[in-house]
Coordinates of C-alpha atoms in Angstrom, one line a residue:
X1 CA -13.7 24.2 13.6
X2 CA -10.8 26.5 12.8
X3 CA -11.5 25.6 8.7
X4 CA -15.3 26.8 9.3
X5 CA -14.4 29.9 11.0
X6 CA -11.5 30.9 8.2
X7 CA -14.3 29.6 5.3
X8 CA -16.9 31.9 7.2
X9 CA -14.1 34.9 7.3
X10 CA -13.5 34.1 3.7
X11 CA -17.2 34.4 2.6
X12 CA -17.1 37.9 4.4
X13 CA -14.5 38.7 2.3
X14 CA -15.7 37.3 -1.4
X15 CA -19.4 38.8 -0.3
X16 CA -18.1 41.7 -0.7
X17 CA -19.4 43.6 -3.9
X18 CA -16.3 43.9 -5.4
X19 CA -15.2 40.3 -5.3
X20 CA -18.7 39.4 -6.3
X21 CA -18.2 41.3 -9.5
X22 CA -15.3 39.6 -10.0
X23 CA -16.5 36.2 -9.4
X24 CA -19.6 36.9 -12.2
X25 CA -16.6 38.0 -14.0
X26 CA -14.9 35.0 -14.0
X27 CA -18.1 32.0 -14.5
X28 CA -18.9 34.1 -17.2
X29 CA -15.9 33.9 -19.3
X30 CA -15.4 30.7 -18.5
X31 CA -18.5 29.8 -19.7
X32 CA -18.2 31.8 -22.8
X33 CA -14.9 30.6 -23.2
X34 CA -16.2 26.9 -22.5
X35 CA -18.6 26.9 -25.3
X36 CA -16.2 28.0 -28.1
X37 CA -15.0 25.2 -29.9
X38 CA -11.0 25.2 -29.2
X39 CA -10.8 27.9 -26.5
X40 CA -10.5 26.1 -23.1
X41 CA -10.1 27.9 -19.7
X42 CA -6.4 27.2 -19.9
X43 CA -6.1 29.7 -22.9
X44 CA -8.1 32.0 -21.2
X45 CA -6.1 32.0 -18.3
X46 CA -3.2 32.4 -20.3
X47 CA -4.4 35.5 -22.3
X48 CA -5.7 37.2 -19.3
X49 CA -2.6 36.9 -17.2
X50 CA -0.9 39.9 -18.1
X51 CA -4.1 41.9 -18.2
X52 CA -4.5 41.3 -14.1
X53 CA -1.4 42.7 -12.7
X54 CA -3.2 45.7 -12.3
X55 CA -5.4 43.6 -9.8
X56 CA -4.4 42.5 -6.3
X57 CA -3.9 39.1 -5.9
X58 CA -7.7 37.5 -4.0
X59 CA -9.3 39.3 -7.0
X60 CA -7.4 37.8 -10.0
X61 CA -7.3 34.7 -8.5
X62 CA -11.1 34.7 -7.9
X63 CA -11.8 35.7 -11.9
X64 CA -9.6 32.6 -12.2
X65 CA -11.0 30.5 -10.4
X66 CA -14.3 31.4 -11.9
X67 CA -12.7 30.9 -15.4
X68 CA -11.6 27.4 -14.0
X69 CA -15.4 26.6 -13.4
X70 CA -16.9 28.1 -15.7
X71 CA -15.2 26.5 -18.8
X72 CA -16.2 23.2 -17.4
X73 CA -19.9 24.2 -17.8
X74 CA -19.9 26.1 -20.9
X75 CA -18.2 22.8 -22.9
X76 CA -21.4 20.7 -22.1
X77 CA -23.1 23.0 -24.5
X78 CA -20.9 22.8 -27.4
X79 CA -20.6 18.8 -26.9
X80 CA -24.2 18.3 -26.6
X81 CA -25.4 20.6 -29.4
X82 CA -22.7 21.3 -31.8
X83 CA -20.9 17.8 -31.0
X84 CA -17.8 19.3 -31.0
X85 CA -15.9 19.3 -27.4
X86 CA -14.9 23.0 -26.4
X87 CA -12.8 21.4 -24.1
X88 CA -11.6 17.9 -24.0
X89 CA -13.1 16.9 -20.7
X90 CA -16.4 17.4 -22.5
X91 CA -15.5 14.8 -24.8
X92 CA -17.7 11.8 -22.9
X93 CA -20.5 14.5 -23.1
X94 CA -20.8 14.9 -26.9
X95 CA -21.4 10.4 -26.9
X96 CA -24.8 10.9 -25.3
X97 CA -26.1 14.8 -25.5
X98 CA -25.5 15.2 -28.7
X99 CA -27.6 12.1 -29.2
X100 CA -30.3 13.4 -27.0
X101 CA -30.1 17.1 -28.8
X102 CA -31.1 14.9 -32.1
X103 CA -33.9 13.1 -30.9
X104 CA -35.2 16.0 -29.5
X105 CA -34.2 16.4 -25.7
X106 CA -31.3 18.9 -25.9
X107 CA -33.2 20.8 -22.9
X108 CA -33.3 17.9 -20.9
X109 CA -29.2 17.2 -21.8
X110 CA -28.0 20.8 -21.0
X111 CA -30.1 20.6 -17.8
X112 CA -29.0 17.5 -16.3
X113 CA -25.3 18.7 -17.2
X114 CA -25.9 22.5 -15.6
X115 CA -27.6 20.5 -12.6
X116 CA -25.3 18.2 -12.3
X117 CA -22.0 20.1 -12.6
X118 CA -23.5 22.1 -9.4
X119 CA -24.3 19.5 -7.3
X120 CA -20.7 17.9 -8.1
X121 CA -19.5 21.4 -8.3
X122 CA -20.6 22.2 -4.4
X123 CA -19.8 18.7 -3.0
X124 CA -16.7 18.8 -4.2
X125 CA -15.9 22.4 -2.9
X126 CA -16.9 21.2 0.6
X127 CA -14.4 18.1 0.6
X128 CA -11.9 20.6 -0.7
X129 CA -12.7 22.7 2.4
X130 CA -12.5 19.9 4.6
X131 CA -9.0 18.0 3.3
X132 CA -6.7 21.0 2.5
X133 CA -5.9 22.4 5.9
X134 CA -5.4 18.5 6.7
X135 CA -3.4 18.0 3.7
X136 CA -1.3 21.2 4.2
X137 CA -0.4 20.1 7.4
X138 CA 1.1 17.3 6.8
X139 CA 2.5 18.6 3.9
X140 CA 5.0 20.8 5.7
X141 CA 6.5 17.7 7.6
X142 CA 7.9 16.2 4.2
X143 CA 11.3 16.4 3.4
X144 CA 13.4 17.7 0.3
X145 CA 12.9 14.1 -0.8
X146 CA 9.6 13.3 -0.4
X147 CA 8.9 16.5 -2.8
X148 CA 11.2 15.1 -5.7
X149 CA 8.8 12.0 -5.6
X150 CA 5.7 13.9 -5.8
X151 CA 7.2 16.0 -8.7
X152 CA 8.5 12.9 -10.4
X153 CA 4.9 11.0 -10.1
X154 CA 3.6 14.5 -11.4
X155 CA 5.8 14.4 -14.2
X156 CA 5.3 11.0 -15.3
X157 CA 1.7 10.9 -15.4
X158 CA 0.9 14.3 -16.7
X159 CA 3.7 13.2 -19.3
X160 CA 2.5 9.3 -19.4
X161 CA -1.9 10.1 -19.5
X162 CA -2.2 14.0 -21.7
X163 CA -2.0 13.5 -25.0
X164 CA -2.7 10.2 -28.0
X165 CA 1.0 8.9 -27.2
X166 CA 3.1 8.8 -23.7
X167 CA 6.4 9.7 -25.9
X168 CA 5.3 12.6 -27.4
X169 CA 4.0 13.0 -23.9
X170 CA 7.7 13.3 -22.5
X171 CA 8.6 14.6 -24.9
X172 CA 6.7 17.4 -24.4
X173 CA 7.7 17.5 -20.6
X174 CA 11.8 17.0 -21.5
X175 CA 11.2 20.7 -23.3
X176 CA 9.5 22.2 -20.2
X177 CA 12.3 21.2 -18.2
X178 CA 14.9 22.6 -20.5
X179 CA 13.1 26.0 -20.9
X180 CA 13.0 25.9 -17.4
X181 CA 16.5 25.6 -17.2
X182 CA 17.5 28.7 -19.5
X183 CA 18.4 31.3 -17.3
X184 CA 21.3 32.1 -14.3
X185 CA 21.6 29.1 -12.1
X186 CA 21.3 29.8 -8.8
X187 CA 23.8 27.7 -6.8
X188 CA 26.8 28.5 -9.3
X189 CA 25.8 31.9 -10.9
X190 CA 26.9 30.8 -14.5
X191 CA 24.2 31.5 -17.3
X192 CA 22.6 28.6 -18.9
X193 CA 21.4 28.9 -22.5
X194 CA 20.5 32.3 -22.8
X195 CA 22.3 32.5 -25.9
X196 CA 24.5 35.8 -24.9
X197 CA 20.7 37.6 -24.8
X198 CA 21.0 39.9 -21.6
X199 CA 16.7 39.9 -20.9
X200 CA 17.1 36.0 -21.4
X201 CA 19.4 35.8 -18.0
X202 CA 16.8 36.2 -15.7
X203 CA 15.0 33.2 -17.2
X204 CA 12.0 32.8 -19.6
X205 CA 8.9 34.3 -18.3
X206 CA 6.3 31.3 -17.4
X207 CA 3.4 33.6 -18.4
X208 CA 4.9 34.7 -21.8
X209 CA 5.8 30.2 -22.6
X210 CA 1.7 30.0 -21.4
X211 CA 0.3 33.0 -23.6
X212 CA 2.4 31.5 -26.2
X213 CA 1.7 27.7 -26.2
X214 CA -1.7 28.3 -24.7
X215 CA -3.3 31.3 -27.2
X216 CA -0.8 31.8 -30.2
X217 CA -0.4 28.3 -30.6
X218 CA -3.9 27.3 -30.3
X219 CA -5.3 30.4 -32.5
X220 CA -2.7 29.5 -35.0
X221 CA -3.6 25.5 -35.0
X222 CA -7.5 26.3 -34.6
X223 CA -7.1 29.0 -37.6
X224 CA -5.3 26.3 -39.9
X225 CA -8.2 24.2 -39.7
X226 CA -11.0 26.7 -39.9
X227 CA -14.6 25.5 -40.9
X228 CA -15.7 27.5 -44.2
X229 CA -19.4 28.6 -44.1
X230 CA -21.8 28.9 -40.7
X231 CA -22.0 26.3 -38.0
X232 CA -24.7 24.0 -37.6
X233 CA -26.3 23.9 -34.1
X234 CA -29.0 21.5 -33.2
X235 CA -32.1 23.7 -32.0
X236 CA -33.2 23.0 -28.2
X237 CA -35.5 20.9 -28.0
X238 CA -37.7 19.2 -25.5
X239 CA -38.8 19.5 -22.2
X240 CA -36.2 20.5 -19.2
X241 CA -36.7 18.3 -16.3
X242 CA -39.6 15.8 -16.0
X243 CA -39.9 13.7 -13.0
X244 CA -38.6 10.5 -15.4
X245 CA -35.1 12.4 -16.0
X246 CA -34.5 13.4 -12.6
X247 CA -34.8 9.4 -11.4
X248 CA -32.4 8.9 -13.6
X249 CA -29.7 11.2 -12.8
X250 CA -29.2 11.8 -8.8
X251 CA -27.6 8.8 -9.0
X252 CA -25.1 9.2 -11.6
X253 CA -24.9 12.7 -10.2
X254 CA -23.7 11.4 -6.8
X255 CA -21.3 8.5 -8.6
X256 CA -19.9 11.1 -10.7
X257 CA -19.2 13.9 -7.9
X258 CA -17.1 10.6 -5.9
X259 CA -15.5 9.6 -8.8
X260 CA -14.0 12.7 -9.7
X261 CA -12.9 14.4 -6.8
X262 CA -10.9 11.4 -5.8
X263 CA -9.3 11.7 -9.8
X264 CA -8.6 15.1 -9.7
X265 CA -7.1 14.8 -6.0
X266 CA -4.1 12.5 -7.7
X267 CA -2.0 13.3 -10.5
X268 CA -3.7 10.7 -12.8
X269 CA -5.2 13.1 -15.9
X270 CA -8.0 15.2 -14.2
X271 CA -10.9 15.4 -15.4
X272 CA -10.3 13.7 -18.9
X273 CA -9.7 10.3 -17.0
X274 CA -12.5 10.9 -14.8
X275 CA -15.2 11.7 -17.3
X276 CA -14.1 7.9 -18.9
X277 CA -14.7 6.5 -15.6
X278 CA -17.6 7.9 -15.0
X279 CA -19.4 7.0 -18.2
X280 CA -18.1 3.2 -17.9
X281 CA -19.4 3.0 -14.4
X282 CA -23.0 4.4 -15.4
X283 CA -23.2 1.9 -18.6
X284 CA -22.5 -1.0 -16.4
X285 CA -25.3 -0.2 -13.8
X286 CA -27.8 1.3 -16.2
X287 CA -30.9 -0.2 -16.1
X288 CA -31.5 0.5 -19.7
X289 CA -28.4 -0.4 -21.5
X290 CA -29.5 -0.6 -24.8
X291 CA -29.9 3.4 -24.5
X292 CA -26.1 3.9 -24.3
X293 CA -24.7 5.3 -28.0
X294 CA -28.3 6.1 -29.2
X295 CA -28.6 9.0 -26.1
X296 CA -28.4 7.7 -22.7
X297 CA -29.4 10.5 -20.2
X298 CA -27.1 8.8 -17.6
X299 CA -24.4 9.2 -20.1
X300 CA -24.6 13.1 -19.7
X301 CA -25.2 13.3 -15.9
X302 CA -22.4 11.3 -14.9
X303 CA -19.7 12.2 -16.5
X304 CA -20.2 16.2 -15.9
X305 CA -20.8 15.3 -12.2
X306 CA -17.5 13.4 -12.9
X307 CA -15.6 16.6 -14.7
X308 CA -16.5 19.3 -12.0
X309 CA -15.8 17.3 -8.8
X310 CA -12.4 16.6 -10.4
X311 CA -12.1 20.4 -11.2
X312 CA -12.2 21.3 -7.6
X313 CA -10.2 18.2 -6.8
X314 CA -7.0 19.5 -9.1
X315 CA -7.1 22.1 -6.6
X316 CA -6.0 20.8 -3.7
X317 CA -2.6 19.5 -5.1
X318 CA -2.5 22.8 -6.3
X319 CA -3.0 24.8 -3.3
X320 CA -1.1 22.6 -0.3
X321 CA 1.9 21.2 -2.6
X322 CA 1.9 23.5 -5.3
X323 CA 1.4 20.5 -7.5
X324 CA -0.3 21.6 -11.1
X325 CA -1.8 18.2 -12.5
X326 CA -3.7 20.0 -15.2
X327 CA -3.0 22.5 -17.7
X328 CA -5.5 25.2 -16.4
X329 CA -3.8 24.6 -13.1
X330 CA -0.3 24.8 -14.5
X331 CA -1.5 28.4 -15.6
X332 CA -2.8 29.0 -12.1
X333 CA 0.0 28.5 -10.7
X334 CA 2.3 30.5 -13.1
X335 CA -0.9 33.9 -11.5
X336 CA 0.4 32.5 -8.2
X337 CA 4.0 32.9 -8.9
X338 CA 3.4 36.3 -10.8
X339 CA 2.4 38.0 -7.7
X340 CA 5.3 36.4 -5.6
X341 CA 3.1 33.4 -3.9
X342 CA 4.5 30.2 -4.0
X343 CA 1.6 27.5 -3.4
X344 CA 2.3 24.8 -1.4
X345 CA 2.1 24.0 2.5
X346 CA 2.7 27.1 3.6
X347 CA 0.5 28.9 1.7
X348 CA -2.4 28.1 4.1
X349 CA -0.2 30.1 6.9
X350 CA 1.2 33.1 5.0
X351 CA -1.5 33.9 2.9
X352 CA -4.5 32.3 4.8
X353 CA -7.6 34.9 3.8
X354 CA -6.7 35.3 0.5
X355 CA -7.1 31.3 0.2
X356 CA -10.1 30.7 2.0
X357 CA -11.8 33.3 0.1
X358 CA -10.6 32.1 -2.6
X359 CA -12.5 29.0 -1.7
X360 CA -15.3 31.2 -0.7
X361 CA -15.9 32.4 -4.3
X362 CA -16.0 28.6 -4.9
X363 CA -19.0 28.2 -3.7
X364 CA -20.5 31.4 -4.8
X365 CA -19.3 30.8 -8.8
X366 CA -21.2 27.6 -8.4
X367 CA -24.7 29.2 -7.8
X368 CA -24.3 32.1 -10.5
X369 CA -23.1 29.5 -12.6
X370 CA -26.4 27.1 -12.3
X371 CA -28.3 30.6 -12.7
X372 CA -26.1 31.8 -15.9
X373 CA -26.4 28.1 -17.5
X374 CA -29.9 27.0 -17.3
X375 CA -32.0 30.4 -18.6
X376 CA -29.6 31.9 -20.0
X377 CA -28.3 29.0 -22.3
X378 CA -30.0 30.3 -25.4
X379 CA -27.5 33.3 -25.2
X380 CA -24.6 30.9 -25.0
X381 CA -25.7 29.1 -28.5
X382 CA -25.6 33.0 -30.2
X383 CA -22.1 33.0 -28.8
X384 CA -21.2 30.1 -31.3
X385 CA -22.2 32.4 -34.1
X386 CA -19.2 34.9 -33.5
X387 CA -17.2 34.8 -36.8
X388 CA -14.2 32.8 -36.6
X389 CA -11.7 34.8 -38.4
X390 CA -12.3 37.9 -35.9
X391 CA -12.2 35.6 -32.8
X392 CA -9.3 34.8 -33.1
X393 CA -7.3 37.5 -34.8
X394 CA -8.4 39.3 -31.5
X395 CA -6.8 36.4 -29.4
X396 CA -3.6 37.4 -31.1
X397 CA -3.7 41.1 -30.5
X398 CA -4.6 41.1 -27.0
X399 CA -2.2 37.9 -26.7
X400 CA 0.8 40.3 -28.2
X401 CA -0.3 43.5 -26.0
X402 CA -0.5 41.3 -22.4
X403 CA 2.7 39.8 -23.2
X404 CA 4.6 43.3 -23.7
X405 CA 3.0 44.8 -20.7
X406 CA 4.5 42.1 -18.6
X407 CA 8.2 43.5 -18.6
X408 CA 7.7 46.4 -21.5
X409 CA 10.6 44.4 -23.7
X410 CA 10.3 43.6 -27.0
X411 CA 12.0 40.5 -26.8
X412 CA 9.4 39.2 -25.0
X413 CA 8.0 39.7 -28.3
X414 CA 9.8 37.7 -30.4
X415 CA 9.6 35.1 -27.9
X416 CA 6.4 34.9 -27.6
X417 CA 6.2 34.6 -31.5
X418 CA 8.6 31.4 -31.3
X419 CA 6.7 29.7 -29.2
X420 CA 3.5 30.1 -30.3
X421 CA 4.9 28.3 -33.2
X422 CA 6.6 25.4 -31.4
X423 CA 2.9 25.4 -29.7
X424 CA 1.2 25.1 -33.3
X425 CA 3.2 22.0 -34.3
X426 CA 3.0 20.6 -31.6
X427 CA -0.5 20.2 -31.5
X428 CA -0.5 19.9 -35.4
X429 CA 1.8 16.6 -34.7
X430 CA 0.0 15.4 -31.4
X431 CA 2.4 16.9 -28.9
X432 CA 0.3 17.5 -25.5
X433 CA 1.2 21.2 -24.1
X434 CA -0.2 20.5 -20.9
X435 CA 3.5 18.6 -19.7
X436 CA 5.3 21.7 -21.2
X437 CA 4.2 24.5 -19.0
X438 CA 4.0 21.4 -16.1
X439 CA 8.0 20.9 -16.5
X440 CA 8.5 24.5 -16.9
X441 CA 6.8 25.2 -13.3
X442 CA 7.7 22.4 -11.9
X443 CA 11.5 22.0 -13.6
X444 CA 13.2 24.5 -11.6
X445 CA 11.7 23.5 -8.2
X446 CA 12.6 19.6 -8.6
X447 CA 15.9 21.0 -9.3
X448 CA 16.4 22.9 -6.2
X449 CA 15.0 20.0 -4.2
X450 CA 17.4 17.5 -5.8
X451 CA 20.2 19.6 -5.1
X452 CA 19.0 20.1 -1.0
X453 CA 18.5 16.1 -1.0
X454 CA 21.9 15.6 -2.2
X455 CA 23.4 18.2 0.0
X456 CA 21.9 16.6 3.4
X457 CA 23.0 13.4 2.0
X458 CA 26.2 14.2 1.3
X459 CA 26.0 13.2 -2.1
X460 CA 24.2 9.9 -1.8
X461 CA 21.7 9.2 -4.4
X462 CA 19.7 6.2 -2.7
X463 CA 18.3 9.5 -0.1
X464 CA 16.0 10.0 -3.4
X465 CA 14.3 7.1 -2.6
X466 CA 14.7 5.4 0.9
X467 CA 12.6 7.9 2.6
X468 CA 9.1 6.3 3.5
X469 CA 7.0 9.0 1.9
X470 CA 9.4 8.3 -1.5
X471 CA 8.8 5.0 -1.7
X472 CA 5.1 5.1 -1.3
X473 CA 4.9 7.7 -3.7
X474 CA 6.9 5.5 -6.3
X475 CA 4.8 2.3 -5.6
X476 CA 1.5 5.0 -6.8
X477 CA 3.2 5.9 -9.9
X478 CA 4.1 2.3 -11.2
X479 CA 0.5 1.5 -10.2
X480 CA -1.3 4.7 -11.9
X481 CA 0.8 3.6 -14.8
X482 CA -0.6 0.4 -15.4
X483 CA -4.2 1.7 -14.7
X484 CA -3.4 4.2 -17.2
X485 CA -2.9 1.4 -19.8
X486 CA -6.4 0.5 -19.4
X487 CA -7.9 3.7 -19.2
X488 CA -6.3 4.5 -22.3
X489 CA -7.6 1.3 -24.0
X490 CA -10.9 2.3 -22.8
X491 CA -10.9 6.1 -24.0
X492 CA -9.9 4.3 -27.4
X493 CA -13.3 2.3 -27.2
X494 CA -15.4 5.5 -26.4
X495 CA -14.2 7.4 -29.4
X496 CA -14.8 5.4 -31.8
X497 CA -18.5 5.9 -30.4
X498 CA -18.6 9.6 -31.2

């Protein structure tokens, strides 16, 4: 009863015109931003960091939220009309819709994906609501210990499942963690790294590593690879909803929303894994097979039930252990940080109405975002028309000016610059930047928790792993390790589909 009378107190609190304007705010960039081939909601968080210090913390955090939910929407479109992914959880999509968009039943596609992602959107929402405070509790009975194996099962599979190869996966993470570690350590006071640069001492600023990787990088890699000439959409075509179509996809709408949430819930990959889940559990029970690769409608349904219950499942990781499992919620995390609030169990006590209205504007982005997607899709297509070339030379200006607001120093600057570079060949050469900003965050913290472990312990190194908590949490990561094997094998399978 307690989480229904804080949710109620935080839907008087996200009602309020203000926030509301905010939330609108938010789906609709993220559905923008979803659509646009290459732009995920993790860039967008990114870039708009620095341009919401200006904001108190429940209102950036709602836009972001919105962002968050709204990119998983808008990437349906681009998948099922343009066959091109705006963001990779959409990739399942493009194997069906775009099928369906060229025989003739785009409509029905984009509607059983804007349908869909709300009903998984708002189930998902309410099982978030109903596990966190749970989770949160019990959260603040683990020890020092018991943190270092979540943060090491976070590593390794945000290292192990992002990205074509689990090395360059690591790899990606071991730089993270040594970013991480540039700056004044905090048990000894000796400078680590900084190179003798005096703004470098204080550390390197999460959101100017997540601007850079997530916005110069990716407008430098998407800008080397430019299209030349206009886009080709496939027109809409078809009806919306007949009574056949909406037989076929409660179901995979339901299997989807259950698959997901569980996904996100666990750092196993988000809602990448789950979208290949979902798709191989609805071509096993179809009814009508032979319609999978030519453009199954259950093929659509599923997996976008599948990619928004795992969106709001990433969240509660997020918000009771402070767990990022995702790139857009490594970003998150970094707009926590930025305004001083560590997420985590605590963060349910000390700063209880900003969460739960938070949540509130959950359940409110859901509904303008079924509104915003269904008749206003059209307008969403003209948004794929927008000149490249300006696009994203306006990514890199506002990219530049956010990062120079943060501390007004221009060696932010030339930070920045570096690495958005390491960010452009690193997705040039397959390097996943997800793991990177996840060390970064996470780095520092596993530190600090080593270090407590060891000083409780008095230096023995077997307290790492004899607690029971540890050890349950290490028996999960060998065996999300091997399922990640066959996922992998399976996502191999799908592609070669498209």
């Amino acid at each position: 009863m307690d989480s229904i009378t804080m949710l109620l107190e935080g839907f008087a609190t996200a009602a309020q015109p203000e926030y509301l304007l905010y939330a609108l705010l938010g789906v609709t960039l993220g559905t923008a931003v979803g659509v646009l081939p290459g732009i995920g909601p993790a860039m967008t968080v990114a870039l708009l960091l620095p341009l919401t210090y200006t904001l108190e913390p429940t209102a950036a955090l709602i836009i972001f939220a919105g962002i968050y939910y709204g990119g998983m929407y808008g990437g349906s479109t681009t998948s099922i009309l343009l066959n091109t992914p705006g963001e990779s959880a959409s990739i399942v999509t493009a194997l069906e819709g775009n099928k369906m968009a060229k025989a003739g039943r785009g409509a029905a596609a984009l509607a059983t994906a804007a349908i869909g992602s709300f009903v998984a959107g708002t189930i998902a929402t309410v099982l978030l609501t109903l596990l966190a405070p749970t989770i949160a509790d019990f959260a603040v009975q683990l020890g020092p210990a018991d943190y270092v194996a979540l943060m090491v099962v976070a590593f390794t599979t945000v290292a192990a499942l992002l990205g074509s190869s689990p090395v360059r996966g690591l790899a990606s993470l071991g730089l993270g963690l040594f970013i991480g570690l540039v700056g004044t350590d905090t048990l000894t006071g000796q400078q680590r790294f900084t190179l003798g640069v005096a703004t470098m001492a204080d550390g390197i600023d999460v959101v100017v590593v997540a601007v850079g990787v997530f916005a110069v990088g990716e407008a430098l890699y998407v800008a080397s690879r430019l299209r030349h000439g206009p886009i080709e959409v496939i027109p809409i075509g078809g009806k919306w909803m007949t009574p056949e179509f909406w037989s076929r996809s409660w179901k995979p709408w339901l299997r989807g929303t259950f698959i997901g949430f569980p996904i996100g819930t666990v750092p196993a990959g988000g809602a990448d894994v789950s979208t290949f889940l979902s798709y191989a559990a609805e071509k096993k029970l179809a009814k009508r097979p032979e319609e999978f690769g030519k453009g199954a409608i259950e093929g659509v349904a599923g997996p976008e039930a599948a990619n928004n219950a795992a969106a709001a499942g990433v969240l509660v990781p997020l918000l009771t252990l402070g767990l990022p499992t995702t790139a857009t919620a490594a970003v998150i995390v970094a707009a926590f940080q930025s305004y001083g609030i560590q997420p985590g169990p605590l963060l349910f006590t000390n700063n209880g109405p900003m969460v739960w209205a938070l949540i509130a504007s959950l359940y409110i982005g859901n509904v303008m975002l079924l509104v915003l997607n269904l008749p206003l899709v059209k307008i969403w297509v003209k948004v794929l028309q927008i000149p490249r070339p300006y696009l994203y030379a306006g990514i890199l200006l506002f990219a530049a000016l956010g990062t120079y607001a943060v501390n007004f120093v221009v060696d932010d600057l030339i930070v920045l610059l570096v690495i958005g570079v390491i960010g452009f060949f690193m997705r040039r050469h397959g390097y996943p930047v997800a793991p990177l900003v996840v060390g970064l965050i996470l780095g520092p913290m596993a530190e600090e928790q080593v270090r407590r472990t060891l000083q409780i312990s008095e230096g023995d190194l077997s307290a790492l792993i004899t607690s029971p908590f540890a050890a349950v949490a290490y028996s999960i990561l060998v065996v999300l390790l091997v399922v990640a094997v066959v996922l992998r094998l399976r996502r191999k399978k799908s592609e070669v589909m498209v």
